[in-house]
Tab-separated table of C-alpha atoms and ligand atoms in Angstrom:
chain	number	residue	atom	x	y	z
A	24	MET	CA	-50.769	-62.730	-37.247
A	25	THR	CA	-52.531	-65.979	-37.064
A	26	HIS	CA	-51.653	-67.378	-40.491
A	27	PRO	CA	-48.167	-67.788	-41.429
A	28	PRO	CA	-46.987	-65.056	-43.760
A	29	LYS	CA	-47.604	-65.538	-47.545
A	30	LEU	CA	-44.598	-65.021	-49.693
A	31	LEU	CA	-44.625	-64.479	-53.217
A	32	VAL	CA	-41.253	-65.383	-55.049
A	33	PHE	CA	-41.252	-64.179	-58.642
A	34	ASP	CA	-39.011	-64.655	-61.500
A	35	SER	CA	-39.353	-64.800	-65.502
A	36	GLY	CA	-38.901	-68.551	-64.892
A	37	LEU	CA	-36.975	-71.344	-62.789
A	38	GLY	CA	-33.978	-69.211	-61.944
A	39	GLY	CA	-35.903	-67.855	-58.783
A	40	LEU	CA	-35.856	-71.301	-57.633
A	41	THR	CA	-32.412	-70.729	-56.419
A	42	VAL	CA	-33.709	-68.120	-54.116
A	43	PHE	CA	-36.827	-69.718	-53.010
A	44	SER	CA	-34.785	-72.767	-51.950
A	45	GLU	CA	-32.598	-70.627	-49.602
A	46	ILE	CA	-35.808	-68.618	-48.263
A	47	VAL	CA	-37.406	-72.065	-47.439
A	48	LYS	CA	-34.418	-73.075	-45.194
A	49	LEU	CA	-34.827	-69.916	-43.096
A	50	ARG	CA	-38.617	-69.914	-43.220
A	51	PRO	CA	-39.803	-73.469	-43.507
A	52	HIS	CA	-43.345	-72.512	-42.124
A	53	ALA	CA	-44.317	-69.861	-44.406
A	54	ASP	CA	-46.814	-70.039	-47.139
A	55	TYR	CA	-45.354	-69.871	-50.552
A	56	VAL	CA	-46.547	-68.907	-54.010
A	57	TYR	CA	-43.825	-69.445	-56.664
A	58	CYS	CA	-44.374	-67.354	-59.785
A	59	ALA	CA	-42.735	-68.073	-63.179
A	60	ASP	CA	-43.579	-65.610	-65.922
A	61	ASP	CA	-42.776	-68.207	-68.614
A	62	ALA	CA	-45.037	-66.379	-70.990
A	63	GLY	CA	-42.673	-63.279	-70.905
A	64	PHE	CA	-39.319	-65.497	-70.560
A	65	PRO	CA	-36.715	-64.525	-71.357
A	66	TYR	CA	-36.209	-61.174	-69.783
A	67	GLY	CA	-32.893	-60.620	-70.697
A	68	ALA	CA	-33.525	-59.017	-74.117
A	69	TRP	CA	-36.539	-57.015	-73.270
A	70	ALA	CA	-36.420	-53.152	-73.752
A	71	GLU	CA	-37.009	-51.481	-70.312
A	72	PRO	CA	-40.035	-49.583	-70.537
A	73	ALA	CA	-41.900	-52.760	-71.991
A	74	LEU	CA	-40.289	-54.785	-69.178
A	75	ILE	CA	-41.627	-52.243	-66.662
A	76	GLN	CA	-44.877	-52.517	-67.995
A	77	ARG	CA	-44.977	-56.400	-68.283
A	78	VAL	CA	-43.872	-56.893	-64.608
A	79	MET	CA	-46.329	-54.259	-63.300
A	80	THR	CA	-49.056	-56.150	-65.306
A	81	VAL	CA	-48.058	-59.490	-64.026
A	82	PHE	CA	-47.985	-58.253	-60.311
A	83	GLU	CA	-51.424	-56.484	-60.698
A	84	SER	CA	-53.028	-59.954	-60.953
A	85	LEU	CA	-50.527	-61.893	-58.609
A	86	ILE	CA	-51.258	-59.304	-55.885
A	87	ALA	CA	-55.125	-59.430	-56.660
A	88	ASP	CA	-55.070	-63.260	-56.862
A	89	HIS	CA	-52.839	-64.198	-53.879
A	90	ALA	CA	-52.592	-61.033	-51.384
A	91	PRO	CA	-48.912	-61.911	-50.368
A	92	ASP	CA	-47.680	-60.507	-47.283
A	93	MET	CA	-43.982	-60.051	-48.931
A	94	ALA	CA	-42.738	-60.253	-52.505
A	95	ILE	CA	-39.430	-61.352	-53.519
A	96	VAL	CA	-38.331	-60.473	-56.944
A	97	ALA	CA	-35.996	-63.183	-57.375
A	98	CYS	CA	-34.626	-61.705	-60.861
A	99	ASN	CA	-31.833	-59.422	-61.532
A	100	THR	CA	-33.209	-58.337	-64.742
A	101	ALA	CA	-36.329	-57.299	-63.347
A	102	SER	CA	-34.982	-55.896	-60.061
A	103	THR	CA	-32.543	-53.586	-61.433
A	104	ILE	CA	-35.332	-51.682	-63.449
A	105	VAL	CA	-38.571	-52.409	-61.960
A	106	LEU	CA	-38.321	-52.268	-58.319
A	107	PRO	CA	-38.993	-48.592	-57.833
A	108	HIS	CA	-42.121	-48.859	-59.884
A	109	LEU	CA	-43.198	-51.862	-57.529
A	110	ARG	CA	-42.549	-50.085	-54.489
A	111	ALA	CA	-44.313	-46.942	-55.366
A	112	HIS	CA	-47.498	-48.565	-56.708
A	113	TRP	CA	-47.837	-50.911	-53.459
A	114	PRO	CA	-46.204	-48.854	-50.879
A	115	THR	CA	-47.441	-51.063	-47.851
A	116	LEU	CA	-46.191	-54.637	-49.458
A	117	PRO	CA	-42.589	-55.073	-48.731
A	118	PHE	CA	-40.649	-56.152	-51.892
A	119	VAL	CA	-37.178	-57.710	-51.743
A	120	GLY	CA	-35.004	-57.670	-54.817
A	121	THR	CA	-32.259	-59.417	-56.342
A	122	VAL	CA	-29.397	-57.274	-57.613
A	123	PRO	CA	-25.763	-58.005	-58.792
A	124	ALA	CA	-23.603	-59.168	-55.720
A	125	ILE	CA	-20.957	-56.647	-56.821
A	126	LYS	CA	-19.824	-55.522	-53.346
A	127	PRO	CA	-19.068	-59.134	-52.182
A	128	ALA	CA	-17.129	-59.830	-55.294
A	129	ALA	CA	-15.028	-56.529	-54.890
A	130	GLU	CA	-14.385	-57.601	-51.222
A	131	HIS	CA	-13.268	-61.199	-51.924
A	132	THR	CA	-11.008	-60.635	-55.087
A	133	ARG	CA	-7.315	-60.842	-54.510
A	134	SER	CA	-6.366	-60.273	-58.214
A	135	LYS	CA	-8.744	-57.278	-58.445
A	136	MET	CA	-10.397	-58.595	-61.555
A	137	ILE	CA	-13.888	-59.761	-61.303
A	138	SER	CA	-16.674	-60.659	-63.900
A	139	VAL	CA	-20.295	-60.059	-63.553
A	140	LEU	CA	-22.057	-62.478	-65.534
A	141	GLY	CA	-25.810	-61.544	-66.176
A	142	THR	CA	-28.499	-61.161	-68.837
A	143	PRO	CA	-27.738	-58.467	-71.614
A	144	GLY	CA	-30.390	-56.204	-69.765
A	145	THR	CA	-28.542	-56.521	-66.215
A	146	VAL	CA	-25.311	-55.817	-67.483
A	147	ALA	CA	-26.529	-52.903	-69.453
A	148	ARG	CA	-28.303	-51.126	-66.608
A	149	ASP	CA	-27.531	-47.845	-64.845
A	150	TYR	CA	-27.979	-49.730	-61.738
A	151	THR	CA	-25.291	-52.151	-62.383
A	152	GLN	CA	-22.823	-49.322	-63.380
A	153	ASN	CA	-23.854	-47.453	-60.241
A	154	LEU	CA	-23.010	-50.375	-58.070
A	155	ILE	CA	-19.597	-50.904	-59.649
A	156	ALA	CA	-18.871	-47.152	-59.063
A	157	GLN	CA	-19.907	-47.451	-55.511
A	158	PHE	CA	-18.255	-50.682	-54.708
A	159	ALA	CA	-15.602	-51.981	-57.192
A	160	ALA	CA	-13.961	-48.915	-58.448
A	161	HIS	CA	-10.694	-50.484	-57.381
A	162	CYS	CA	-11.195	-53.442	-59.604
A	163	ALA	CA	-11.336	-54.131	-63.329
A	164	VAL	CA	-14.808	-55.322	-63.814
A	165	THR	CA	-15.729	-57.447	-67.060
A	166	LEU	CA	-19.255	-57.318	-67.849
A	167	VAL	CA	-20.628	-60.333	-69.600
A	168	GLY	CA	-24.286	-60.365	-70.941
A	169	SER	CA	-24.977	-63.926	-71.929
A	170	LYS	CA	-27.702	-64.346	-74.431
A	171	ARG	CA	-28.333	-68.143	-73.949
A	172	LEU	CA	-27.531	-69.249	-70.248
A	173	ALA	CA	-30.800	-68.656	-68.709
A	174	THR	CA	-32.674	-70.799	-71.576
A	175	LEU	CA	-29.934	-73.399	-71.039
A	176	ALA	CA	-30.637	-73.435	-67.727
A	177	GLU	CA	-34.130	-73.763	-68.351
A	178	SER	CA	-33.609	-76.831	-70.751
A	179	PHE	CA	-31.425	-78.304	-67.913
A	180	MET	CA	-34.251	-78.115	-65.200
A	181	ARG	CA	-36.508	-79.610	-67.643
A	182	GLY	CA	-34.508	-82.647	-67.893
A	183	GLU	CA	-32.528	-82.025	-70.923
A	184	PRO	CA	-28.661	-82.706	-70.768
A	185	ALA	CA	-26.301	-79.698	-70.296
A	186	ASN	CA	-24.705	-78.817	-73.608
A	187	ASP	CA	-20.922	-78.543	-72.650
A	188	ALA	CA	-19.695	-76.546	-75.554
A	189	GLU	CA	-22.345	-73.904	-75.524
A	190	ILE	CA	-22.197	-73.310	-71.599
A	191	ALA	CA	-18.279	-73.274	-72.078
A	192	ALA	CA	-18.692	-70.548	-74.788
A	193	GLU	CA	-21.116	-68.256	-72.670
A	194	ILE	CA	-18.904	-68.255	-69.787
A	195	ALA	CA	-15.549	-67.920	-71.603
A	196	PRO	CA	-15.682	-64.029	-71.683
A	197	CYS	CA	-15.736	-64.069	-67.754
A	198	PHE	CA	-12.072	-65.256	-67.840
A	199	ARG	CA	-9.548	-62.509	-68.504
A	200	GLU	CA	-5.882	-62.395	-67.911
A	201	GLU	CA	-3.757	-59.192	-67.851
A	202	ASN	CA	-0.177	-58.430	-67.011
A	203	GLY	CA	0.129	-61.597	-64.969
A	204	ARG	CA	-3.305	-61.208	-63.360
A	205	ARG	CA	-6.390	-63.166	-63.834
A	206	THR	CA	-10.050	-63.095	-62.869
A	207	ASP	CA	-10.648	-64.791	-59.516
A	208	VAL	CA	-14.438	-63.860	-58.678
A	209	VAL	CA	-17.298	-64.131	-61.059
A	210	THR	CA	-20.715	-62.894	-59.739
A	211	LEU	CA	-23.913	-64.690	-60.812
A	212	ALA	CA	-25.922	-61.772	-61.582
A	213	CYS	CA	-28.799	-63.873	-63.094
A	214	THR	CA	-30.687	-66.275	-60.591
A	215	HIS	CA	-30.846	-68.955	-63.439
A	216	TYR	CA	-26.865	-69.486	-63.340
A	217	PRO	CA	-26.621	-71.101	-60.003
A	218	LEU	CA	-28.638	-73.996	-61.421
A	219	LEU	CA	-25.560	-74.544	-63.666
A	220	VAL	CA	-22.631	-73.561	-61.077
A	221	GLU	CA	-21.534	-77.233	-61.272
A	222	GLU	CA	-21.267	-77.222	-64.985
A	223	PHE	CA	-19.569	-73.904	-64.851
A	224	LYS	CA	-16.952	-75.135	-62.106
A	225	ARG	CA	-16.355	-78.222	-64.559
A	226	LEU	CA	-15.995	-76.079	-67.592
A	227	ALA	CA	-14.172	-73.063	-66.396
A	228	PRO	CA	-10.560	-72.767	-67.688
A	229	TRP	CA	-9.237	-72.199	-64.087
A	230	PRO	CA	-10.811	-72.089	-60.687
A	231	VAL	CA	-12.750	-69.081	-59.524
A	232	GLU	CA	-15.162	-68.286	-56.866
A	233	TRP	CA	-18.592	-68.144	-58.189
A	234	ILE	CA	-20.684	-65.822	-55.842
A	235	ASP	CA	-24.363	-66.794	-55.425
A	236	PRO	CA	-26.432	-64.059	-53.885
A	237	ALA	CA	-29.238	-66.379	-52.841
A	238	PRO	CA	-28.271	-66.932	-49.226
A	239	ALA	CA	-27.732	-63.285	-48.491
A	240	ILE	CA	-31.409	-62.301	-50.109
A	241	ALA	CA	-32.961	-65.031	-48.115
A	242	ARG	CA	-31.334	-63.563	-44.978
A	243	ARG	CA	-32.637	-60.018	-45.861
A	244	ALA	CA	-36.065	-61.527	-46.531
A	245	ASP	CA	-36.059	-63.381	-42.962
A	246	LYS	CA	-34.924	-60.138	-41.328
A	247	LEU	CA	-37.802	-58.115	-43.007
A	248	LEU	CA	-40.137	-60.907	-41.912
A	249	ALA	CA	-38.985	-61.021	-38.376
A	250	GLU	CA	-39.550	-57.166	-38.049
A	251	ARG	CA	-43.104	-57.481	-39.398
A	252	PHE	CA	-44.534	-60.933	-38.260
A	253	GLY	CA	-41.892	-62.495	-35.871
A	254	ALA	CA	-39.994	-65.507	-36.106
A	255	ASP	CA	-40.867	-68.588	-38.118
A	256	ALA	CA	-43.135	-71.062	-36.277
A	257	PRO	CA	-45.331	-73.951	-36.890
A	258	THR	CA	-48.981	-73.205	-37.147
A	259	GLY	CA	-50.502	-76.768	-36.684
A	260	GLN	CA	-51.745	-76.214	-40.429
A	261	PRO	CA	-49.955	-77.544	-43.546
A	262	THR	CA	-48.238	-74.720	-45.383
A	263	PRO	CA	-48.900	-74.784	-49.124
A	264	ARG	CA	-46.107	-74.281	-51.853
A	265	ARG	CA	-47.622	-73.719	-55.079
A	266	ALA	CA	-45.898	-73.012	-58.497
A	267	ILE	CA	-47.780	-71.018	-60.987
A	268	PHE	CA	-46.924	-70.313	-64.739
A	269	THR	CA	-48.167	-67.078	-66.230
A	270	SER	CA	-48.639	-69.229	-69.773
A	271	GLY	CA	-51.238	-71.578	-68.135
A	272	ARG	CA	-49.204	-74.332	-69.652
A	273	LYS	CA	-48.875	-77.580	-67.419
A	274	PRO	CA	-45.175	-78.506	-66.805
A	275	GLU	CA	-44.110	-81.689	-68.337
A	276	PRO	CA	-43.201	-84.686	-66.006
A	277	PRO	CA	-39.514	-83.897	-65.672
A	278	LEU	CA	-40.244	-80.248	-64.650
A	279	LEU	CA	-42.929	-81.512	-62.362
A	280	ALA	CA	-40.472	-83.795	-60.755
A	281	ALA	CA	-37.836	-81.042	-60.487
A	282	LEU	CA	-40.725	-78.682	-58.891
A	283	ALA	CA	-41.362	-81.278	-56.353
A	284	ARG	CA	-37.724	-81.858	-55.296
A	285	TYR	CA	-38.299	-78.004	-54.168
A	286	GLY	CA	-41.618	-79.068	-52.410
A	287	LEU	CA	-43.559	-77.231	-55.146
A	288	ASP	CA	-46.688	-78.342	-56.371
A	289	CYS	CA	-48.545	-77.150	-59.672
B	537	DGL	N1	-33.608	-64.951	-63.629
B	537	DGL	C1	-33.403	-63.827	-64.406
B	537	DGL	C2	-32.434	-62.887	-63.709
B	537	DGL	O1	-31.990	-63.181	-62.634
B	537	DGL	C3	-33.365	-63.502	-65.583
B	537	DGL	C4	-33.636	-64.621	-66.871
B	537	DGL	C5	-34.278	-64.094	-68.148
B	537	DGL	O2	-35.360	-64.148	-67.964
B	537	DGL	O3	-33.560	-63.638	-69.337
B	537	DGL	O4	-32.046	-62.080	-64.064
């Protein structure tokens, strides 16, 4: 390949930046398009058939416009239901998904009490139930579908101050105590949540391990890229990193500044 691989990183909003920033560390010379489907945000409350249709439609135009070499679906809510449809429709394009990190949570817990903090959609999925049955059958697993956290993370990225009381109320159901044991691992099953993890740590009733799957997803993408396109290498050309929003709205200055910190232009 003479040009660097073009990577499409996709989410309903800004949460996918948590995955994007990890991939950039491993593949600094790739050519990136970051797409936020802000016109469809939040995905957490969408019914499954409508969400499948929505994501397929957005990908039709993204693939037509950008011809990526790989797509990273940096969204648990979409990955846990849409990935098989994407792969069937574009069989030659590699898709890397993001699904709840239940296996590492089950491996790291000592109390055998773990919580999965995701959107209402993600925690209701059969996919999530199957991961629990496969990897965490020996644990007490609390599923917490937060209605507000993804929106709070978006506001935070747009420069609004974090609302401590609201965040504390959203994470509170993750913290369980039973027979002298208590939750010691919370898996962040929505890519928006690592954007608020410092707030979670500050507001948690007791310290727990917060698992952010982004580094593991980046390693997976890097491995697939190495198999297909070889190692990351400078090409002598500047590699663009563009953020696009499906609403077509131009981000306000605080968000533009946040995107610039990720090296993204609009
Ligand atoms: N960032 C998304 C996820 O990982 C979803 C946020 C939303 O649109 O509700 O699940």
